Coordinates of N, CA and C in Angstrom, one line a residue:
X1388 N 0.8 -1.2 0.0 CA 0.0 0.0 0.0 C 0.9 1.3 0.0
X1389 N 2.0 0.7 0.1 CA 3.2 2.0 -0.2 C 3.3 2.9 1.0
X1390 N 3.8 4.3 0.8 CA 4.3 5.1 2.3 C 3.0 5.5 2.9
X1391 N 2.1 5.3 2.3 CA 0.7 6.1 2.9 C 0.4 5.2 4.4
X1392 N 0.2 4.2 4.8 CA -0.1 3.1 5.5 C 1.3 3.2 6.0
X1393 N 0.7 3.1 7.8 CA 1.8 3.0 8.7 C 1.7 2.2 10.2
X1394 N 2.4 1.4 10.8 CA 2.0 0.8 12.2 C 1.9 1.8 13.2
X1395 N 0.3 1.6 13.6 CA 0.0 2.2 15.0 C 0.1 1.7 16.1
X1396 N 0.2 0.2 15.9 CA 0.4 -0.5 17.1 C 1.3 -1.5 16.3
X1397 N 1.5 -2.7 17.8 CA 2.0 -3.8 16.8 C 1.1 -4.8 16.6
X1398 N 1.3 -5.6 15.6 CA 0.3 -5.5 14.6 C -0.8 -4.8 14.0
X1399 N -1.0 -3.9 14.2 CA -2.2 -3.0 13.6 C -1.0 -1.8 12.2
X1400 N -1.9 -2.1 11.7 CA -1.8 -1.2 10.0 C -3.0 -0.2 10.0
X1401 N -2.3 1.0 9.9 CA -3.5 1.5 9.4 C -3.0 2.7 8.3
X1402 N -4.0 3.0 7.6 CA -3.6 4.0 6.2 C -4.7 4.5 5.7
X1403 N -5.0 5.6 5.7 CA -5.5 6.8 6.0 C -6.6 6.8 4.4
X1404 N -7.8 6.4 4.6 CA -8.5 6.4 4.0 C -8.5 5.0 2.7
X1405 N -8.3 4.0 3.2 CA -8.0 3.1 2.5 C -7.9 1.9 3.7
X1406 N -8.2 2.1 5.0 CA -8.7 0.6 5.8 C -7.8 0.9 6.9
X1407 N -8.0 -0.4 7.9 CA -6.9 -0.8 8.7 C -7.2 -2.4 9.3
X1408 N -6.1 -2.5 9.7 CA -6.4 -3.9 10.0 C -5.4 -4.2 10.7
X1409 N -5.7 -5.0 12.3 CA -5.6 -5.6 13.3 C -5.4 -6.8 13.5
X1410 N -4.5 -8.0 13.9 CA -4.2 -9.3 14.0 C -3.7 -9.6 15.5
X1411 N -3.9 -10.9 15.6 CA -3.0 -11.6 16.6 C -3.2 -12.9 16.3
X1412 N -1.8 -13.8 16.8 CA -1.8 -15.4 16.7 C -1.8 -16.0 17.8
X1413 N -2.6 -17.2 17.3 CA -3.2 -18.3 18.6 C -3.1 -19.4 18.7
X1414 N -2.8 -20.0 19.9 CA -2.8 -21.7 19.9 C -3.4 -22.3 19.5
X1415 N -5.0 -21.9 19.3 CA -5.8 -22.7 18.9 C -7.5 -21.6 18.3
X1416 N -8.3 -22.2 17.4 CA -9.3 -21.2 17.3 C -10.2 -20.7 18.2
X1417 N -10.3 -21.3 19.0 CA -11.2 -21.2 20.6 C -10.7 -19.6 20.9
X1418 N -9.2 -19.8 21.1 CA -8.2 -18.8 21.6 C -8.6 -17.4 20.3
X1419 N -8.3 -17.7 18.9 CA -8.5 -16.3 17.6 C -9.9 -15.9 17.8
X1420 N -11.1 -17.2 18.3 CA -12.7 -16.6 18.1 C -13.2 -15.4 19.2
X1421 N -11.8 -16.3 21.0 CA -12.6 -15.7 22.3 C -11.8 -13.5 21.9
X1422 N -10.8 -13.9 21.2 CA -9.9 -12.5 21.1 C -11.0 -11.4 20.1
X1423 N -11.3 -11.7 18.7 CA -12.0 -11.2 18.1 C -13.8 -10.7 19.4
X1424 N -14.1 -12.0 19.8 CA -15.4 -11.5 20.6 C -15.3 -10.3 21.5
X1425 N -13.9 -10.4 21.9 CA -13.6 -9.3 23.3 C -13.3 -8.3 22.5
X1426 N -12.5 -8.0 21.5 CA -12.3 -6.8 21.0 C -13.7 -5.9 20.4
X1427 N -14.8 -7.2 20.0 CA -16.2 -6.2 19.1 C -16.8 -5.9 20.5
X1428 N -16.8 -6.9 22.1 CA -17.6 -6.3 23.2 C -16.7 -5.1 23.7
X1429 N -15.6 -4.5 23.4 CA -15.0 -3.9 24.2 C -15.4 -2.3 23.3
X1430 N -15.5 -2.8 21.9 CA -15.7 -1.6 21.0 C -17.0 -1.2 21.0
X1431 N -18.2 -2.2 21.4 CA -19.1 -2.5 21.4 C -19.9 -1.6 22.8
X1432 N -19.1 -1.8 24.0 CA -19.4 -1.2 25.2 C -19.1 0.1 25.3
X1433 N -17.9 1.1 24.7 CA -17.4 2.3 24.3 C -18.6 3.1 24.8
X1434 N -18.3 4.3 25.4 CA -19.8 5.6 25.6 C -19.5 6.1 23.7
X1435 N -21.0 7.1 23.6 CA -20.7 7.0 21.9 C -20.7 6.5 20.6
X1436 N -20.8 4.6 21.1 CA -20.8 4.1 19.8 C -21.9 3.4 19.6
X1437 N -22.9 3.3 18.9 CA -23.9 2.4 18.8 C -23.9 1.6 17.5
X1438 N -24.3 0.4 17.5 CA -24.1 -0.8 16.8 C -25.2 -0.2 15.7
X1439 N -25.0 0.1 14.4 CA -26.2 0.2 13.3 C -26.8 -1.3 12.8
X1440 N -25.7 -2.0 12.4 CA -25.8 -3.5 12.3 C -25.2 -4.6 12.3
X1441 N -25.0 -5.7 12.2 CA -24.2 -6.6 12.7 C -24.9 -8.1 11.8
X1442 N -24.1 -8.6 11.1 CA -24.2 -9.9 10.3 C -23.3 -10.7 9.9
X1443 N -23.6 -11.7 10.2 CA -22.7 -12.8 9.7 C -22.1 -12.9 7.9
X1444 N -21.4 -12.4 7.2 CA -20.9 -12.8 6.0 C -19.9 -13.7 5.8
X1445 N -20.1 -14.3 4.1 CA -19.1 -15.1 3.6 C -18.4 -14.2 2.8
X1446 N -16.8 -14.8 3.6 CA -15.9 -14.7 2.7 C -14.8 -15.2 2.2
X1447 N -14.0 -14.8 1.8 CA -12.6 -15.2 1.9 C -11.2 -14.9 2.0
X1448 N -10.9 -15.5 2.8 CA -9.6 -14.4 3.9 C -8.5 -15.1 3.7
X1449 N -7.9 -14.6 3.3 CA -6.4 -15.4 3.0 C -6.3 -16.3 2.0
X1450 N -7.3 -16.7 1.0 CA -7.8 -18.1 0.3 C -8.7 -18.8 1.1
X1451 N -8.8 -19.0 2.4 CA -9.9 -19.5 2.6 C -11.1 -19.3 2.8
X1452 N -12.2 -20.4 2.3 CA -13.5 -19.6 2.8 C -14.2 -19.6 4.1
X1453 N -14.6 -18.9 4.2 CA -15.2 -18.9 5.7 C -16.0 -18.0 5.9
X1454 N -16.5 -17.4 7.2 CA -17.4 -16.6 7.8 C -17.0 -15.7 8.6
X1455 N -17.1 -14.0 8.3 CA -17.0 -12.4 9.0 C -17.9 -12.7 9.8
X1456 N -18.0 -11.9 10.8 CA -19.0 -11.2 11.6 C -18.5 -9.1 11.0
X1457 N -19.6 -9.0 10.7 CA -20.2 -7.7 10.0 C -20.5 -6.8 10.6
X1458 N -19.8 -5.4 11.0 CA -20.2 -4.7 12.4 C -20.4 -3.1 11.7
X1459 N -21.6 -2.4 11.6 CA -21.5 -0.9 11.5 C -21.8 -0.5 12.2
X1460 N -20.6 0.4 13.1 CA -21.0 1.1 14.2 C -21.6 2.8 13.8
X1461 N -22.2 3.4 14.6 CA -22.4 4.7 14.3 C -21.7 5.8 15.7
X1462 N -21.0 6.6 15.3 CA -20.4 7.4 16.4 C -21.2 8.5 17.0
X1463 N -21.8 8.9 18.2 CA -22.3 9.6 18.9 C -21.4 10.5 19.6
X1464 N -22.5 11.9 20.0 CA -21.3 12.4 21.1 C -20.6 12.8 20.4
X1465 N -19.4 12.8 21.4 CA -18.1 13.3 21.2 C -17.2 12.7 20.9
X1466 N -17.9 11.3 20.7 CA -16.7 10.3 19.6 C -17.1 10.7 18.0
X1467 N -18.5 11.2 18.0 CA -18.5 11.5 16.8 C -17.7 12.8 15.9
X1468 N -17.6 13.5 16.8 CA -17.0 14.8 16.8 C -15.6 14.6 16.4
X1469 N -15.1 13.6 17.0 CA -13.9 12.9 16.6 C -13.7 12.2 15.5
X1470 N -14.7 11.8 15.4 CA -14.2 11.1 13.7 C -14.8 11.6 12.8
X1471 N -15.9 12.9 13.4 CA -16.0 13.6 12.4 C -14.7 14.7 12.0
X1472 N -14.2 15.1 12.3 CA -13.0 15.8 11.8 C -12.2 15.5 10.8
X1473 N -12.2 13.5 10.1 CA -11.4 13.1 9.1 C -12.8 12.9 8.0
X1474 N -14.0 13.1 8.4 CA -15.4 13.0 7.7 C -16.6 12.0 8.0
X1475 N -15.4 10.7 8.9 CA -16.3 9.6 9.3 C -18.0 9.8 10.2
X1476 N -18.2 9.1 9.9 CA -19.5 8.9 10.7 C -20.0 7.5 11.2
X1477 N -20.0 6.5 10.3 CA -19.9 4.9 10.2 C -18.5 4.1 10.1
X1478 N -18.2 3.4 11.0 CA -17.3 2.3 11.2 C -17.8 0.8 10.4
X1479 N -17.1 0.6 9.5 CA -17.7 -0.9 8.9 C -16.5 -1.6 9.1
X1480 N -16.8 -2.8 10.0 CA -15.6 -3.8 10.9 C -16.2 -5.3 10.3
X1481 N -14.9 -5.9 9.9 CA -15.1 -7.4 9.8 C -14.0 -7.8 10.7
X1482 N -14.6 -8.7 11.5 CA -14.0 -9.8 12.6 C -14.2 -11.1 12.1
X1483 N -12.9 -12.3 12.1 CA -12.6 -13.2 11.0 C -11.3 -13.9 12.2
X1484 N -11.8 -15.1 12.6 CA -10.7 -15.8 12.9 C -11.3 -17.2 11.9
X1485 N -9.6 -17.5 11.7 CA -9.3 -19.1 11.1 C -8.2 -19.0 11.1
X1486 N -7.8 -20.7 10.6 CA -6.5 -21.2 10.7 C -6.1 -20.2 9.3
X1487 N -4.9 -20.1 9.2 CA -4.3 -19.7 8.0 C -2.6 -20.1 8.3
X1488 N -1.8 -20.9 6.9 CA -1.1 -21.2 7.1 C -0.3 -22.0 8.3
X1489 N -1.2 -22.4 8.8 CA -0.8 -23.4 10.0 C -0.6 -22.3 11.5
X1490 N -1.6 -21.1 11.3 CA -1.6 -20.4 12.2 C -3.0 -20.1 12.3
X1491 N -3.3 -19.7 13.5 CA -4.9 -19.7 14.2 C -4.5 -18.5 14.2
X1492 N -5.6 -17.8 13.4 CA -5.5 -15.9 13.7 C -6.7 -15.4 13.6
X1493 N -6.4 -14.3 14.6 CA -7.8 -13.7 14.9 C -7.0 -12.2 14.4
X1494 N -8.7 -11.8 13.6 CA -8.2 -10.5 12.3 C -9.3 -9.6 12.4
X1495 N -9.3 -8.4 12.7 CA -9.6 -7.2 12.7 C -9.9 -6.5 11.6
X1496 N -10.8 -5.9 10.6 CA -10.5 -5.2 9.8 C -11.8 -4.0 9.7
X1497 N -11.0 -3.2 9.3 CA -11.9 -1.5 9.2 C -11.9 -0.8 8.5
X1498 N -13.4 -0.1 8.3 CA -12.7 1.1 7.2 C -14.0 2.0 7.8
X1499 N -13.9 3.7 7.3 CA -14.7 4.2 7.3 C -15.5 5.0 6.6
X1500 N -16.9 5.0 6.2 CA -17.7 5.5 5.5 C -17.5 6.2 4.4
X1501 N -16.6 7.2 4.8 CA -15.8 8.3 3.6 C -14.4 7.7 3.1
X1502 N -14.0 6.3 3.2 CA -13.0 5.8 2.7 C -12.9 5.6 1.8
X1503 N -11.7 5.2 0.9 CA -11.7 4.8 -0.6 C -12.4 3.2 -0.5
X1504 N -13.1 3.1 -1.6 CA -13.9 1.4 -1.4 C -13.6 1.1 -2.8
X1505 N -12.7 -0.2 -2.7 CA -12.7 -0.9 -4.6 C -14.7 -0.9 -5.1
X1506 N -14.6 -1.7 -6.3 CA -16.1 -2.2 -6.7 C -16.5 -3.3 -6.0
X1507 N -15.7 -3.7 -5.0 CA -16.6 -5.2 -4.3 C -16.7 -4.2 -2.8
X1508 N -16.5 -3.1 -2.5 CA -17.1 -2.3 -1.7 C -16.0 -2.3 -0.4
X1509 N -15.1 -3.0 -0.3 CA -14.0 -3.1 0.7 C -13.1 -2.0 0.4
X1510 N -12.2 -1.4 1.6 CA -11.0 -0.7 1.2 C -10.0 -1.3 0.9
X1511 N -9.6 -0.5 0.3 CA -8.1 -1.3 -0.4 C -7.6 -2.3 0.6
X1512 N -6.8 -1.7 1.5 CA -6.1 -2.5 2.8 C -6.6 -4.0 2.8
X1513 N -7.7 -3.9 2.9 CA -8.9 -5.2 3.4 C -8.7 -6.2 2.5
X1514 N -9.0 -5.6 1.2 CA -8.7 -6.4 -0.2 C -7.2 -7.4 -0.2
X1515 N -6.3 -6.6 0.6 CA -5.0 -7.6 0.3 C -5.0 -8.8 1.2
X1516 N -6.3 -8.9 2.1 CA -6.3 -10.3 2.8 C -7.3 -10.8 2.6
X1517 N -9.0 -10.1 2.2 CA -9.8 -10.6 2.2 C -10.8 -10.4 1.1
X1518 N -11.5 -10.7 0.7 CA -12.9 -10.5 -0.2 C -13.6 -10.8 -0.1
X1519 N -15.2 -10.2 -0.4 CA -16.1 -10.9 -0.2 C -16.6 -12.1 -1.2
X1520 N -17.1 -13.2 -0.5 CA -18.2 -14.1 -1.1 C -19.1 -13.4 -2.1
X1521 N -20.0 -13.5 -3.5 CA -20.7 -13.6 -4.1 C -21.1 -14.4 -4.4

């Protein structure tokens, strides 16, 4: 994704109008499913954010296929105020653990409303690990 895209954490990528995305590796999928559940309850519990909607999609992440959990959050308040300043207003989150490469990973990914979206509606970022099912 070139200079634009930079680590904010470790493992987290993010790049500025074009997604971000978040990982960790696990012993086992129990371990990538319980990690992903705590990070959507922890984002989920936040003052300011309320869940617009939430669904199960198919996709394919890494080559394999499988199943997102599908999260649009909406920003209130003074979280909104906050991400209204870059233009956001909606958070669209896929949470996605599976084995990949003989690794159990639990995966993060985001983008926001006013972000760049290819034709299959993901941000760029997103696209280099995952796509959706049709």
């Amino acid at each position: 994704m070139g200079r634009n895209c930079s680590w904010t954490n470790i493992n987290t990528v993010q790049c500025p109008y074009n997604g971000e995305i978040n990982w960790s590796v696990h012993k086992d999928i129990e371990s990538a499913k319980n990690a992903i559940d705590n990070q959507f309850i922890a984002t989920k519990n936040r003052g300011g954010i309320k869940v617009n909607s939430e669904e199960q999609v198919a996709v394919i992440f890494e080559g394999i296929q499988t199943t997102a959990k599908k999260v649009i959050f909406d920003f209130t308040g003074m979280k909104s105020l906050m991400a209204g300043m870059s233009g956001g207003k909606t958070l669209t989150v896929y949470y996605v653990a599976e084995k990949v490469r003989n690794n159990y990973v639990g995966c993060v990914m985001s983008f926001w409303n006013n972000d760049n979206l290819t034709k299959d509606g993901l941000a760029p970022l997103l696209e280099e690990v995952m796509h959706l099912k049709i």
